[in-house]
Short mmCIF file of N, CA, C and O in Angstrom, two decimals:
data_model
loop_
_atom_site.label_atom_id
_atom_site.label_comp_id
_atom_site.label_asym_id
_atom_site.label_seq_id
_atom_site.Cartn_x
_atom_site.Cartn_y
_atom_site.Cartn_z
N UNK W 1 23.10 -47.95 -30.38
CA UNK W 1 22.73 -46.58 -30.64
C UNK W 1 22.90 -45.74 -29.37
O UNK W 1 22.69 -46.14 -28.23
N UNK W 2 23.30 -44.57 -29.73
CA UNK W 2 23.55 -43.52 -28.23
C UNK W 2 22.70 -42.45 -28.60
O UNK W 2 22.64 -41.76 -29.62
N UNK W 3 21.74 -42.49 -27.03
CA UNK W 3 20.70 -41.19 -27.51
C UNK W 3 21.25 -40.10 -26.16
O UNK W 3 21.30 -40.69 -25.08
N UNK W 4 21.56 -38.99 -26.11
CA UNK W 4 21.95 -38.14 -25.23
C UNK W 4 20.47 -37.33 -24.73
O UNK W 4 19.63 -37.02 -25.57
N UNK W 5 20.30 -37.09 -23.44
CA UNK W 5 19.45 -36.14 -23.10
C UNK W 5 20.11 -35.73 -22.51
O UNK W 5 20.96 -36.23 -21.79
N UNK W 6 19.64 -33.99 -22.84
CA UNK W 6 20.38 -32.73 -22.04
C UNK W 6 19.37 -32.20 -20.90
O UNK W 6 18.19 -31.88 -21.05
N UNK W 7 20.21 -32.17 -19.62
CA UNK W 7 19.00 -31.84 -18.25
C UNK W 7 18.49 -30.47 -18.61
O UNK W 7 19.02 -29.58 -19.26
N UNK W 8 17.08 -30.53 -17.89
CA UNK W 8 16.05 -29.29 -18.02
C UNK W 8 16.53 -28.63 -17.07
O UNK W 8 16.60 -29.11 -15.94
N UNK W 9 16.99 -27.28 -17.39
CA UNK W 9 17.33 -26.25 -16.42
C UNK W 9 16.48 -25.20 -15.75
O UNK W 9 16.25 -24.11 -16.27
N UNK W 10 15.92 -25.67 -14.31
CA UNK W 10 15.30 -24.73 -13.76
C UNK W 10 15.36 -23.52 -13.16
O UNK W 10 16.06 -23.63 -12.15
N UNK W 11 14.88 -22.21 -13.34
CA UNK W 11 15.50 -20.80 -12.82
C UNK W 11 15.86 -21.19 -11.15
O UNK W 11 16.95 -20.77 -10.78
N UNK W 12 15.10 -21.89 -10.22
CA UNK W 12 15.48 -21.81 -8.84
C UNK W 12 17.05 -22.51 -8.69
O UNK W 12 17.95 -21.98 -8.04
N UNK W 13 17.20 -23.89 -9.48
CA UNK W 13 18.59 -24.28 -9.16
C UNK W 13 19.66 -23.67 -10.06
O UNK W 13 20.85 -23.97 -9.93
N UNK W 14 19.30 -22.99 -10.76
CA UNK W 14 20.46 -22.19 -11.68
C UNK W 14 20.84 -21.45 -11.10
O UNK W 14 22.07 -21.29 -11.08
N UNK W 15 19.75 -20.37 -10.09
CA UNK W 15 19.81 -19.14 -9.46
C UNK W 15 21.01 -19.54 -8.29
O UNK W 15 22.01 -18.88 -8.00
N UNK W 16 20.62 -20.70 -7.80
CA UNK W 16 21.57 -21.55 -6.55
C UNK W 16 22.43 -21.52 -7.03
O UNK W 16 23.24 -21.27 -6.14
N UNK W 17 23.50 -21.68 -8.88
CA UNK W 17 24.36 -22.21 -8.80
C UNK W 17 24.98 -21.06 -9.14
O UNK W 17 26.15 -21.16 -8.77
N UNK W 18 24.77 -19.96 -9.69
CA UNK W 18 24.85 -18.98 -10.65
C UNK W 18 25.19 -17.40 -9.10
O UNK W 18 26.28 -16.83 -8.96
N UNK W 19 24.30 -17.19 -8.50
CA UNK W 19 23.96 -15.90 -7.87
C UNK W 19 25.48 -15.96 -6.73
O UNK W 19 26.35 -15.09 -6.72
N UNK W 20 25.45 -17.12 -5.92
CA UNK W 20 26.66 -17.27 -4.77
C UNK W 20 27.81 -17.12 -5.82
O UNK W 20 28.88 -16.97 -5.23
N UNK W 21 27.92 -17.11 -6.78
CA UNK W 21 29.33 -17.11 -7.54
C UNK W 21 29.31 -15.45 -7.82
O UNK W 21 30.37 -14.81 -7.78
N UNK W 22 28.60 -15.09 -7.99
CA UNK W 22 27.88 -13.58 -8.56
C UNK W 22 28.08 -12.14 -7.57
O UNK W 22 28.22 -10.93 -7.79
N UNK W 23 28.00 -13.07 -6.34
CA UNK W 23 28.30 -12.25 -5.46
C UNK W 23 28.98 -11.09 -4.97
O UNK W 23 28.65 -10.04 -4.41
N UNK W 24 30.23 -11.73 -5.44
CA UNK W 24 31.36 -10.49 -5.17
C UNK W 24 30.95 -9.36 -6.47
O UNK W 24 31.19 -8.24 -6.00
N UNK W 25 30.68 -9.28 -7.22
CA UNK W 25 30.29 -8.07 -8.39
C UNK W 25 29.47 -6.98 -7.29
O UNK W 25 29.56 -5.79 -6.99
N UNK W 26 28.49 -8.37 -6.82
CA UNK W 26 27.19 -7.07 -6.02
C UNK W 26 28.08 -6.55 -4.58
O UNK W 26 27.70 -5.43 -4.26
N UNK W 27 28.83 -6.93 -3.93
CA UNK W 27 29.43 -6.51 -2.74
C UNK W 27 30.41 -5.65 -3.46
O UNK W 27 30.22 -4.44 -3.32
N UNK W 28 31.60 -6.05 -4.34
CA UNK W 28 31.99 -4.65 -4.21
C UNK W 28 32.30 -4.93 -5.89
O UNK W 28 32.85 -5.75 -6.63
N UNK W 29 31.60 -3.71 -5.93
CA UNK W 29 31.40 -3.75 -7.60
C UNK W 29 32.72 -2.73 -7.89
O UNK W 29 33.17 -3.04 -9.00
N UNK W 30 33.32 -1.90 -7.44
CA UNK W 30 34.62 -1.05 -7.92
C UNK W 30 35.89 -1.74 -7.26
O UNK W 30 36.97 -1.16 -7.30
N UNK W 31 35.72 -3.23 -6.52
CA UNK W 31 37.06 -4.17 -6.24
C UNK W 31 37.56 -4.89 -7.46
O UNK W 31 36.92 -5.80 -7.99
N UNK W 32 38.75 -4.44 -7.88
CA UNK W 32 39.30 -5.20 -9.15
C UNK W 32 39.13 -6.62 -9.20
O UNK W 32 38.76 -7.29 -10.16
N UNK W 33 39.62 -7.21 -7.44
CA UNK W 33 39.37 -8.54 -6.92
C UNK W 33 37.93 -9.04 -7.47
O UNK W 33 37.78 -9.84 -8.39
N UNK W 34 37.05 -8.49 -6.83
CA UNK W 34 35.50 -8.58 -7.22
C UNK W 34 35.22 -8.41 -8.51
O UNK W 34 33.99 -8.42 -8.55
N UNK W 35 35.69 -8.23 -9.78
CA UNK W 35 34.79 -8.09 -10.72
C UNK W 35 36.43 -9.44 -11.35
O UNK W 35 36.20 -9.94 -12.44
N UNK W 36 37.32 -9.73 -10.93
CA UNK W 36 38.11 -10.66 -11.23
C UNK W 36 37.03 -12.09 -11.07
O UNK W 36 36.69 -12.80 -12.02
N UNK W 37 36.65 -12.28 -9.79
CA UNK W 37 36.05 -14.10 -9.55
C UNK W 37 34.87 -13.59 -9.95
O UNK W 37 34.07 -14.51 -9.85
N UNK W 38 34.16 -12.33 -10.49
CA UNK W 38 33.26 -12.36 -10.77
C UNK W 38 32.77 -12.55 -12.57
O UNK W 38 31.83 -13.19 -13.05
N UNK W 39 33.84 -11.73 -13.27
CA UNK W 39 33.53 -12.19 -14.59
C UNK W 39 34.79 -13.16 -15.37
O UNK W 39 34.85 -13.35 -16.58
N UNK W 40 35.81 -13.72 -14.31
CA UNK W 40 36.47 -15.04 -15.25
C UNK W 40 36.12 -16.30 -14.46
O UNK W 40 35.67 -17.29 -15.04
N UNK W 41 36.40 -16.25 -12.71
CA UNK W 41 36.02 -17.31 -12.31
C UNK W 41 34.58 -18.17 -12.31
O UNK W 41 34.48 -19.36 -12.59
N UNK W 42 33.40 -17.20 -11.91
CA UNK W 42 32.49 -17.35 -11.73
C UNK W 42 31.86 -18.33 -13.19
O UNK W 42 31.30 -19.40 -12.92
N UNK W 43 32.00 -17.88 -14.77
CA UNK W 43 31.73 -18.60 -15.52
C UNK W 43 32.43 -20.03 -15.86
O UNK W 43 32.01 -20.88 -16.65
N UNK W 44 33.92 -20.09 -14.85
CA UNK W 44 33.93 -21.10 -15.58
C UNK W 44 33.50 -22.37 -14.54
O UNK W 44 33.59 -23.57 -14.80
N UNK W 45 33.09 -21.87 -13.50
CA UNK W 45 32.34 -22.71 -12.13
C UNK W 45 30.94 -22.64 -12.34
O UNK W 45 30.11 -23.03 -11.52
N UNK W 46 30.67 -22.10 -13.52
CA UNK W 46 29.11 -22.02 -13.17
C UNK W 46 28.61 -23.08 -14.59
O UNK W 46 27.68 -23.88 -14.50
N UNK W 47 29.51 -22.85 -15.97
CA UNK W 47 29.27 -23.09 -17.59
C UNK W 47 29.35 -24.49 -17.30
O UNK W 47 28.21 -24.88 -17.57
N UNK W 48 30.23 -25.82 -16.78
CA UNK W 48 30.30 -27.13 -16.76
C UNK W 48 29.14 -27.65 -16.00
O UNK W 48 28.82 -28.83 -16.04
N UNK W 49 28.61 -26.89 -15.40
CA UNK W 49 27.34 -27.35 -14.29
C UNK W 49 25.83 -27.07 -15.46
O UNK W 49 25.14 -27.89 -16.07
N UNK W 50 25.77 -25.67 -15.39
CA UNK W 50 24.68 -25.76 -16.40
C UNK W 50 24.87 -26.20 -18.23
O UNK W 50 23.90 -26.08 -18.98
N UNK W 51 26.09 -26.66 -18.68
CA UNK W 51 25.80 -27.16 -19.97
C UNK W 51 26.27 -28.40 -19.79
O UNK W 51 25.83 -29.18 -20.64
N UNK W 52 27.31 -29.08 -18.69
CA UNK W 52 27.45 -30.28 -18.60
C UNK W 52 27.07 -31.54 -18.17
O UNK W 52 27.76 -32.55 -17.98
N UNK W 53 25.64 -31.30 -17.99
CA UNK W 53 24.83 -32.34 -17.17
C UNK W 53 23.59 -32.60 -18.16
O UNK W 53 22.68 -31.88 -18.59
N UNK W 54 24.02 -34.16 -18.37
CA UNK W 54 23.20 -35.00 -19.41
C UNK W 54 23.10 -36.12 -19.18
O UNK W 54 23.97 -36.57 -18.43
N UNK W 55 22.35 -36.79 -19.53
CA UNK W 55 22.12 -38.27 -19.27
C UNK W 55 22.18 -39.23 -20.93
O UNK W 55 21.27 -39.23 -21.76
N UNK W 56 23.55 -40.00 -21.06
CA UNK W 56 23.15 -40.61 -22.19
C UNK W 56 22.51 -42.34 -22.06
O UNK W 56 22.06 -42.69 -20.97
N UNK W 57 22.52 -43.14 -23.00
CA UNK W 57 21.71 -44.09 -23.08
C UNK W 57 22.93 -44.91 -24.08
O UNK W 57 22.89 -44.77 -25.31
N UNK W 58 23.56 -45.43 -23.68
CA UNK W 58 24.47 -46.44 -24.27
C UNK W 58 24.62 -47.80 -24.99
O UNK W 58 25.73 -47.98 -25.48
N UNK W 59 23.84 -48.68 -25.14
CA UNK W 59 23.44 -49.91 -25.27
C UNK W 59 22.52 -50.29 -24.22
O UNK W 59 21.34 -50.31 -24.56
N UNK W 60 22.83 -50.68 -22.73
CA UNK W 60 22.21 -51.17 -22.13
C UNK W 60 22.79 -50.08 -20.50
O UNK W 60 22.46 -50.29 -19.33
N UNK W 61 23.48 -49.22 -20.92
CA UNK W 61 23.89 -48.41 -19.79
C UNK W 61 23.42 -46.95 -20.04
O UNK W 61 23.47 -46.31 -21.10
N UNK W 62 22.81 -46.46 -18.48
CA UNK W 62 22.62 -45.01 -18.72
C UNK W 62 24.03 -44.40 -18.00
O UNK W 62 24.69 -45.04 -17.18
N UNK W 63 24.34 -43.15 -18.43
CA UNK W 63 25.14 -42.38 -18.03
C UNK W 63 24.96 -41.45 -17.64
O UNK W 63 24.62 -40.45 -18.28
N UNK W 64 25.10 -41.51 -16.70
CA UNK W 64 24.50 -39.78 -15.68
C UNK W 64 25.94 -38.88 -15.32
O UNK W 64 26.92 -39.18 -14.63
N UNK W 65 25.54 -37.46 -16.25
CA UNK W 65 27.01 -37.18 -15.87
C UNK W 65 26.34 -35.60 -15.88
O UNK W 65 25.41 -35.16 -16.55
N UNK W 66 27.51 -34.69 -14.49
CA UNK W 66 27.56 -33.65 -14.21
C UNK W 66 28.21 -32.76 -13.88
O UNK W 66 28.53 -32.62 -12.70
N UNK W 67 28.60 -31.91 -14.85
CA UNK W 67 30.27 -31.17 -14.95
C UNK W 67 31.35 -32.73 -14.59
O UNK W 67 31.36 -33.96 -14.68
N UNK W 68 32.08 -31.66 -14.18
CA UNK W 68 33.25 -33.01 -13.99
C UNK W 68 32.82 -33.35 -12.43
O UNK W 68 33.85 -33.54 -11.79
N UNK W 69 32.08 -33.44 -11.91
CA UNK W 69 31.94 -33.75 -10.85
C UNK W 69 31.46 -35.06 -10.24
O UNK W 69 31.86 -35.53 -9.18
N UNK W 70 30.13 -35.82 -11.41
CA UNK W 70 29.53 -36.65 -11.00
C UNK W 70 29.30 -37.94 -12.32
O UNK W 70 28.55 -37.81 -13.29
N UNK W 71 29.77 -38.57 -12.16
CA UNK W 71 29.77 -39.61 -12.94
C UNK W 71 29.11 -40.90 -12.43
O UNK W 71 29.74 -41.62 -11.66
N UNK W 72 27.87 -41.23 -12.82
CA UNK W 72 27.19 -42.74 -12.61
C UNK W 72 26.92 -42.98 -13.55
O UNK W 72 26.60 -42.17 -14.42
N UNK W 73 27.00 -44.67 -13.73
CA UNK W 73 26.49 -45.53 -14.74
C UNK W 73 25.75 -46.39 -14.35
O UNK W 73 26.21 -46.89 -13.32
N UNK W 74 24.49 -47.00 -14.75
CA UNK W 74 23.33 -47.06 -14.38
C UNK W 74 23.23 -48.44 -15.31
O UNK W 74 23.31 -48.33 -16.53
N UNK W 75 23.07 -49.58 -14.77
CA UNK W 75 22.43 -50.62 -16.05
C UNK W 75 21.76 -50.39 -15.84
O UNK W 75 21.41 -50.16 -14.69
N UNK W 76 20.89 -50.27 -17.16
CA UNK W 76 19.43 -50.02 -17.31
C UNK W 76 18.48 -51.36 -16.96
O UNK W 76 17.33 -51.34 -16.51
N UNK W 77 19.48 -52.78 -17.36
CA UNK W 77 18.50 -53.39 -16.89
C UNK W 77 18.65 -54.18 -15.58
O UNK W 77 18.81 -55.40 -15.54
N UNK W 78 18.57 -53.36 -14.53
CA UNK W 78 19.02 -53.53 -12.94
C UNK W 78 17.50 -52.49 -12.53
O UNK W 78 16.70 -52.66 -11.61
N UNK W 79 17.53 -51.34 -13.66
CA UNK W 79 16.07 -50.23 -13.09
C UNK W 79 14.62 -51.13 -12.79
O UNK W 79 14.05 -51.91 -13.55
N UNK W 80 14.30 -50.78 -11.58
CA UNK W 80 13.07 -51.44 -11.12
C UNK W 80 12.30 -50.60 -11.57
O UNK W 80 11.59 -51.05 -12.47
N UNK W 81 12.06 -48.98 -11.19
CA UNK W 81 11.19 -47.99 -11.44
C UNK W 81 11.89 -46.86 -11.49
O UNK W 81 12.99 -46.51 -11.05
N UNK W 82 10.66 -46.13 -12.39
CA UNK W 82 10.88 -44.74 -12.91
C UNK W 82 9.33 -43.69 -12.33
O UNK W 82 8.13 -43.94 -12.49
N UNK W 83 10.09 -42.40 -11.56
CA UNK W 83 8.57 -42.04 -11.20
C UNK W 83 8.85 -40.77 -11.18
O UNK W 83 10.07 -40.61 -11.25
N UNK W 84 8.13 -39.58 -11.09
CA UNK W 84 7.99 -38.16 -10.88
C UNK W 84 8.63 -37.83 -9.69
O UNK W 84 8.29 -38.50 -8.71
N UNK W 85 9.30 -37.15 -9.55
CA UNK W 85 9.46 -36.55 -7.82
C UNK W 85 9.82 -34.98 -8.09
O UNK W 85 10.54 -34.75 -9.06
N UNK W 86 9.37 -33.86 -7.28
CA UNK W 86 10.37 -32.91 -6.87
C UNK W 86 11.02 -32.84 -5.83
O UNK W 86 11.34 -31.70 -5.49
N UNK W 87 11.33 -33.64 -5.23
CA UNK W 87 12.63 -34.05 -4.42
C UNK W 87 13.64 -33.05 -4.48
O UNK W 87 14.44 -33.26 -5.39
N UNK W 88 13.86 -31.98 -3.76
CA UNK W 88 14.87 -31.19 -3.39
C UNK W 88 16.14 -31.92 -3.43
O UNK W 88 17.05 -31.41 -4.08
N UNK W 89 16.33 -32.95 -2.88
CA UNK W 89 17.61 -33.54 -2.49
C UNK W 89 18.68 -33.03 -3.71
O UNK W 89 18.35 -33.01 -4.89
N UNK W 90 20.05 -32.62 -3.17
CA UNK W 90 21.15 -32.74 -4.46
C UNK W 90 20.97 -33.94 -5.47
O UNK W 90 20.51 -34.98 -5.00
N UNK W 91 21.32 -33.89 -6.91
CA UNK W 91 21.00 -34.60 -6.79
C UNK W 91 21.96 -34.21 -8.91
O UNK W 91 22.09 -33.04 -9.26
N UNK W 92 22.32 -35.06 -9.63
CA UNK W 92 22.47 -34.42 -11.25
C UNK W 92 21.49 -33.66 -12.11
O UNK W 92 21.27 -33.96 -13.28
N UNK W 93 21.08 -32.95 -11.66
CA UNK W 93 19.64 -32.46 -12.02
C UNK W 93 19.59 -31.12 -11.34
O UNK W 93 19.79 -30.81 -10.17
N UNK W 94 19.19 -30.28 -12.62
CA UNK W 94 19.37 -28.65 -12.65
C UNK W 94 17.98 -28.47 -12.62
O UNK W 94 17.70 -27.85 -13.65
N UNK W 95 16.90 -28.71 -11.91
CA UNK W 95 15.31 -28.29 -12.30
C UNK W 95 14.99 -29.18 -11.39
O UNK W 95 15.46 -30.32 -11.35
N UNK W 96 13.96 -28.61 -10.37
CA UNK W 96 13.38 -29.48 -9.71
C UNK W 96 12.06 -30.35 -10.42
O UNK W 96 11.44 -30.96 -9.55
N UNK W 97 11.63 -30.51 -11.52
CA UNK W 97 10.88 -30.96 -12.47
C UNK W 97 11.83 -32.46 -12.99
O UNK W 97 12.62 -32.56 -13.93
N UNK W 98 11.41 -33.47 -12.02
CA UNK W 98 12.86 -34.24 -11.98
C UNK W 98 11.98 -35.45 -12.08
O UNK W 98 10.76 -35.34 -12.09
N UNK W 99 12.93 -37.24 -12.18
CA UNK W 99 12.48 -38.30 -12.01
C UNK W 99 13.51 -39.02 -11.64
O UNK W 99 14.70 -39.03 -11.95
N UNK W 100 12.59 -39.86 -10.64
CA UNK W 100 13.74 -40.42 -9.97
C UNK W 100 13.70 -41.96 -10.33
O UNK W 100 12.62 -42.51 -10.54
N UNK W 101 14.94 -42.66 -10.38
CA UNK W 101 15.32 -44.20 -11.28
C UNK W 101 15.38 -44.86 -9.38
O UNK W 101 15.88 -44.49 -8.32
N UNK W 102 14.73 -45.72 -9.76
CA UNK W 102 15.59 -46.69 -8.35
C UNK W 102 15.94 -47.89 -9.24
O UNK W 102 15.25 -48.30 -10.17
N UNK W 103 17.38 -48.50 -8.74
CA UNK W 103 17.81 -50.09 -9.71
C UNK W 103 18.47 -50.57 -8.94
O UNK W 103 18.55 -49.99 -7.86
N UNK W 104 19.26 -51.83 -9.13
CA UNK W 104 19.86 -53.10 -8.15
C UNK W 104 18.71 -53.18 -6.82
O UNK W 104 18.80 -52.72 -5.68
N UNK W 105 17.70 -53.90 -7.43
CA UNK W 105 16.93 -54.47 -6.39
C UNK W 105 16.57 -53.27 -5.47
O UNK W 105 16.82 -53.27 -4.27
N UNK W 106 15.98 -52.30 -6.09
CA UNK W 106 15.60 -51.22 -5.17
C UNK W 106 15.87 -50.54 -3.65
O UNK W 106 15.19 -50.02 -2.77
N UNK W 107 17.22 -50.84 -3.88
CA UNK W 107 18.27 -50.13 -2.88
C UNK W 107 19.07 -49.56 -3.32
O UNK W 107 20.09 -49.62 -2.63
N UNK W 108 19.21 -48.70 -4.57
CA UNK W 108 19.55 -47.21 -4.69
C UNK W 108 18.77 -46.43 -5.61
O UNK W 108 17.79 -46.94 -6.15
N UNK W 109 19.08 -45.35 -5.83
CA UNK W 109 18.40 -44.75 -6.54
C UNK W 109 19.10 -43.11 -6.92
O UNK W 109 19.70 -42.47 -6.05
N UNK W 110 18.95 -42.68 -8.08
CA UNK W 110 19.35 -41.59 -8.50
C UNK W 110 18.23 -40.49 -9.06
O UNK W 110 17.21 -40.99 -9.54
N UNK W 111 18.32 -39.18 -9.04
CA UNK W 111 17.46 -37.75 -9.50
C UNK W 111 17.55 -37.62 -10.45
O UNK W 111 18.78 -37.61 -10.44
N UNK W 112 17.21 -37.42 -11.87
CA UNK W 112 17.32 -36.56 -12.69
C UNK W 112 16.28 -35.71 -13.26
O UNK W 112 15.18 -35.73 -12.72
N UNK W 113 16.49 -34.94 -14.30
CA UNK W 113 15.48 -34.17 -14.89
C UNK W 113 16.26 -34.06 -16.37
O UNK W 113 16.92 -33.08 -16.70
N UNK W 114 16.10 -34.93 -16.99
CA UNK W 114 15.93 -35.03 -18.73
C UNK W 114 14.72 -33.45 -19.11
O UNK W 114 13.63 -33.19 -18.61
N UNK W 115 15.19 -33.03 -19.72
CA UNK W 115 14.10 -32.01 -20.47
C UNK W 115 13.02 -32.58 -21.00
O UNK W 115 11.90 -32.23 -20.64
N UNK W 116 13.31 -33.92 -22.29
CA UNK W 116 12.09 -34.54 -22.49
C UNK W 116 12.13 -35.99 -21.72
O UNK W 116 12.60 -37.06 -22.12
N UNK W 117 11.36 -35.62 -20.27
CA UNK W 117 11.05 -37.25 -19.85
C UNK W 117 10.62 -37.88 -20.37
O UNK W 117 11.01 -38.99 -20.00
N UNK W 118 9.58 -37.99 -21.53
CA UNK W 118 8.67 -38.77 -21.68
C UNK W 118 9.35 -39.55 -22.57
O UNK W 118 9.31 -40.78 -22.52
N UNK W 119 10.15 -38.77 -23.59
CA UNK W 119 11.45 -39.45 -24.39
C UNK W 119 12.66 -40.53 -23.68
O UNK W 119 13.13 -41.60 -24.07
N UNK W 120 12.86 -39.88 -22.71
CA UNK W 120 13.68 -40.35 -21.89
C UNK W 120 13.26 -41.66 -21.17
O UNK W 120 14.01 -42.64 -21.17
N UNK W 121 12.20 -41.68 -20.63
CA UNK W 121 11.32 -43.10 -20.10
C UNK W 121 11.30 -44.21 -21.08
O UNK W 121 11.79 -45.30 -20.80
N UNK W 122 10.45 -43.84 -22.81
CA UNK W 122 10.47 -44.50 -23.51
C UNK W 122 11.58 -45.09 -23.42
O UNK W 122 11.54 -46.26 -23.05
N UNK W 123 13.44 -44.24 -23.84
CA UNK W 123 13.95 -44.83 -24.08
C UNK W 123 14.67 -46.41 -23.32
O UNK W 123 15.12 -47.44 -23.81
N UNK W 124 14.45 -45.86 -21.82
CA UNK W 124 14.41 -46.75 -20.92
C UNK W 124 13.63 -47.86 -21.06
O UNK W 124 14.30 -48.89 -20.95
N UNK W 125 12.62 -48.02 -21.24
CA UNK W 125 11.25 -48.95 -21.50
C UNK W 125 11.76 -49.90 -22.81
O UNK W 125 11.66 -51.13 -22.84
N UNK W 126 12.37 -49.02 -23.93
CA UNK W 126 12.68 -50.01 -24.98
C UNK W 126 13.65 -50.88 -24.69
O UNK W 126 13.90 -51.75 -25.52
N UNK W 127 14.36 -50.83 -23.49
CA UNK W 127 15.68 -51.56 -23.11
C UNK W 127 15.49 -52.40 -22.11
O UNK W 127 16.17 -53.40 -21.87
N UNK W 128 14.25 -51.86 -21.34
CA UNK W 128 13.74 -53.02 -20.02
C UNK W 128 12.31 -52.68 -20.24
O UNK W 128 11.82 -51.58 -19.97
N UNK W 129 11.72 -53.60 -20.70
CA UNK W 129 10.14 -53.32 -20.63
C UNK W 129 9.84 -53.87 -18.95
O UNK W 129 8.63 -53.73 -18.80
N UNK W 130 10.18 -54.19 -18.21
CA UNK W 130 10.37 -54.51 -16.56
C UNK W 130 10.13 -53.24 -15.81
O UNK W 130 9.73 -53.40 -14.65
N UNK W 131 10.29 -52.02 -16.22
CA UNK W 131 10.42 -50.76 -15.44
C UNK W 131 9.00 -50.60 -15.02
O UNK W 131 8.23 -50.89 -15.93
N UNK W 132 8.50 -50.29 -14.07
CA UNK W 132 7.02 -49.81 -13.73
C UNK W 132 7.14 -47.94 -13.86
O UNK W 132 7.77 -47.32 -13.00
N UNK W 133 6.80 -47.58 -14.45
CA UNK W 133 6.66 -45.80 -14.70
C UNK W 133 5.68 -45.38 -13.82
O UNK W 133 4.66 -46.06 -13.87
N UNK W 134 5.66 -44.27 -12.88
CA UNK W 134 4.87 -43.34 -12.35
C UNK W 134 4.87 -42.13 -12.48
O UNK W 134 5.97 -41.62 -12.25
N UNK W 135 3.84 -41.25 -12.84
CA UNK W 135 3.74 -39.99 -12.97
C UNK W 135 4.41 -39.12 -14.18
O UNK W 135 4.72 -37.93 -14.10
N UNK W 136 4.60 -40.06 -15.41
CA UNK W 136 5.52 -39.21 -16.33
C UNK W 136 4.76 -39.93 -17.56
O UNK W 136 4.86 -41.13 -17.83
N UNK W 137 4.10 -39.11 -18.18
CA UNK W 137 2.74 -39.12 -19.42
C UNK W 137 3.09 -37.89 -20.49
O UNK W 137 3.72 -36.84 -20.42
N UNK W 138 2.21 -38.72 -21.72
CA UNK W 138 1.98 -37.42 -22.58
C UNK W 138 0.92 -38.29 -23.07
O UNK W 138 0.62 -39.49 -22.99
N UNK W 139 0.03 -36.24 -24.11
CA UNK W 139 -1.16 -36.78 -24.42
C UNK W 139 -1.21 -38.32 -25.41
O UNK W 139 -2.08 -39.18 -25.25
N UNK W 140 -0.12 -38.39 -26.38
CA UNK W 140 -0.23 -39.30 -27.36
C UNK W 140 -0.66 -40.49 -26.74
O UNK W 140 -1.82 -40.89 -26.82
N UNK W 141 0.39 -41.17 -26.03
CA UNK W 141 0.31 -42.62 -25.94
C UNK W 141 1.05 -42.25 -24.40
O UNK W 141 2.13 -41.67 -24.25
N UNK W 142 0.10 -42.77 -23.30
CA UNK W 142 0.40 -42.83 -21.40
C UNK W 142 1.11 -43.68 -21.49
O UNK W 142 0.94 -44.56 -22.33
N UNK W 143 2.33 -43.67 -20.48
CA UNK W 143 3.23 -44.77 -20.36
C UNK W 143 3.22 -45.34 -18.75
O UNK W 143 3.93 -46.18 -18.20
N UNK W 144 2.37 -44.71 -18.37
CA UNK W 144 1.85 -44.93 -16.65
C UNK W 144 1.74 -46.05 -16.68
O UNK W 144 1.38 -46.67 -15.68
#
């Protein structure tokens, strides 16, 4: 079964990805140049970043993917832990409202921000009940 989660998009890293592209409109708003990278380039550098970053769930592989830029695959059952962070660091993840995976013997680790973590953990958990979870709950049933 393939379950897709689409990343939670936060106004501060959108603003990051969105405003520097935006730019030239506000500097010179009567430059043909300027309203050129501003209303063809700018969307199509900005649309693969904020709608193309998702994390799917494959059989036993996660897929972390972001615009065409970032592609990891993740065995799920290599994940040691799953925990809360807002961790600034770059990272596939549009929202600093993020969680971070560490796997292969807890020497790497990747960012994300699934919209529904708590969905997203479960689904992890049903594939490695091995994962230790930190900081990512709901009222129904704690998965801490």
């Amino acid at each position: 079964m393939i379950k897709t989660y689409r990343s939670k998009v936060g106004l501060i890293l959108s603003a990051a990805i969105v405003l520097p592209i935006l730019l030239p409109l506000v500097i010179t708003p009567f430059d043909p140049n300027g309203l050129i990278v501003g209303l063809i380039i700018a969307p199509v550098i900005a649309i693969p970043f904020l709608l193309g970053t998702h994390y799917r769930i494959q059989g036993h592989v996660l897929e972390i993917r972001c615009a065409f830029i970032i592609r990891i695959d993740v065995d799920i059952l290599r994940i040691t832990s799953v925990s809360k962070t807002r961790n600034p660091i770059s990272a596939p993840a549009l929202s600093l409202d993020r969680i971070e995976i560490v796997y292969g013997n807890g020497l790497r680790y990747v960012i994300v921000s699934p919209k529904d973590k708590v969905g997203f953990v479960q689904s992890l958990k049903a594939i490695n009940h091995q994962i230790t979870v930190s900081g990512v709950s709901n009222e129904a049933s704690s998965i801490l």
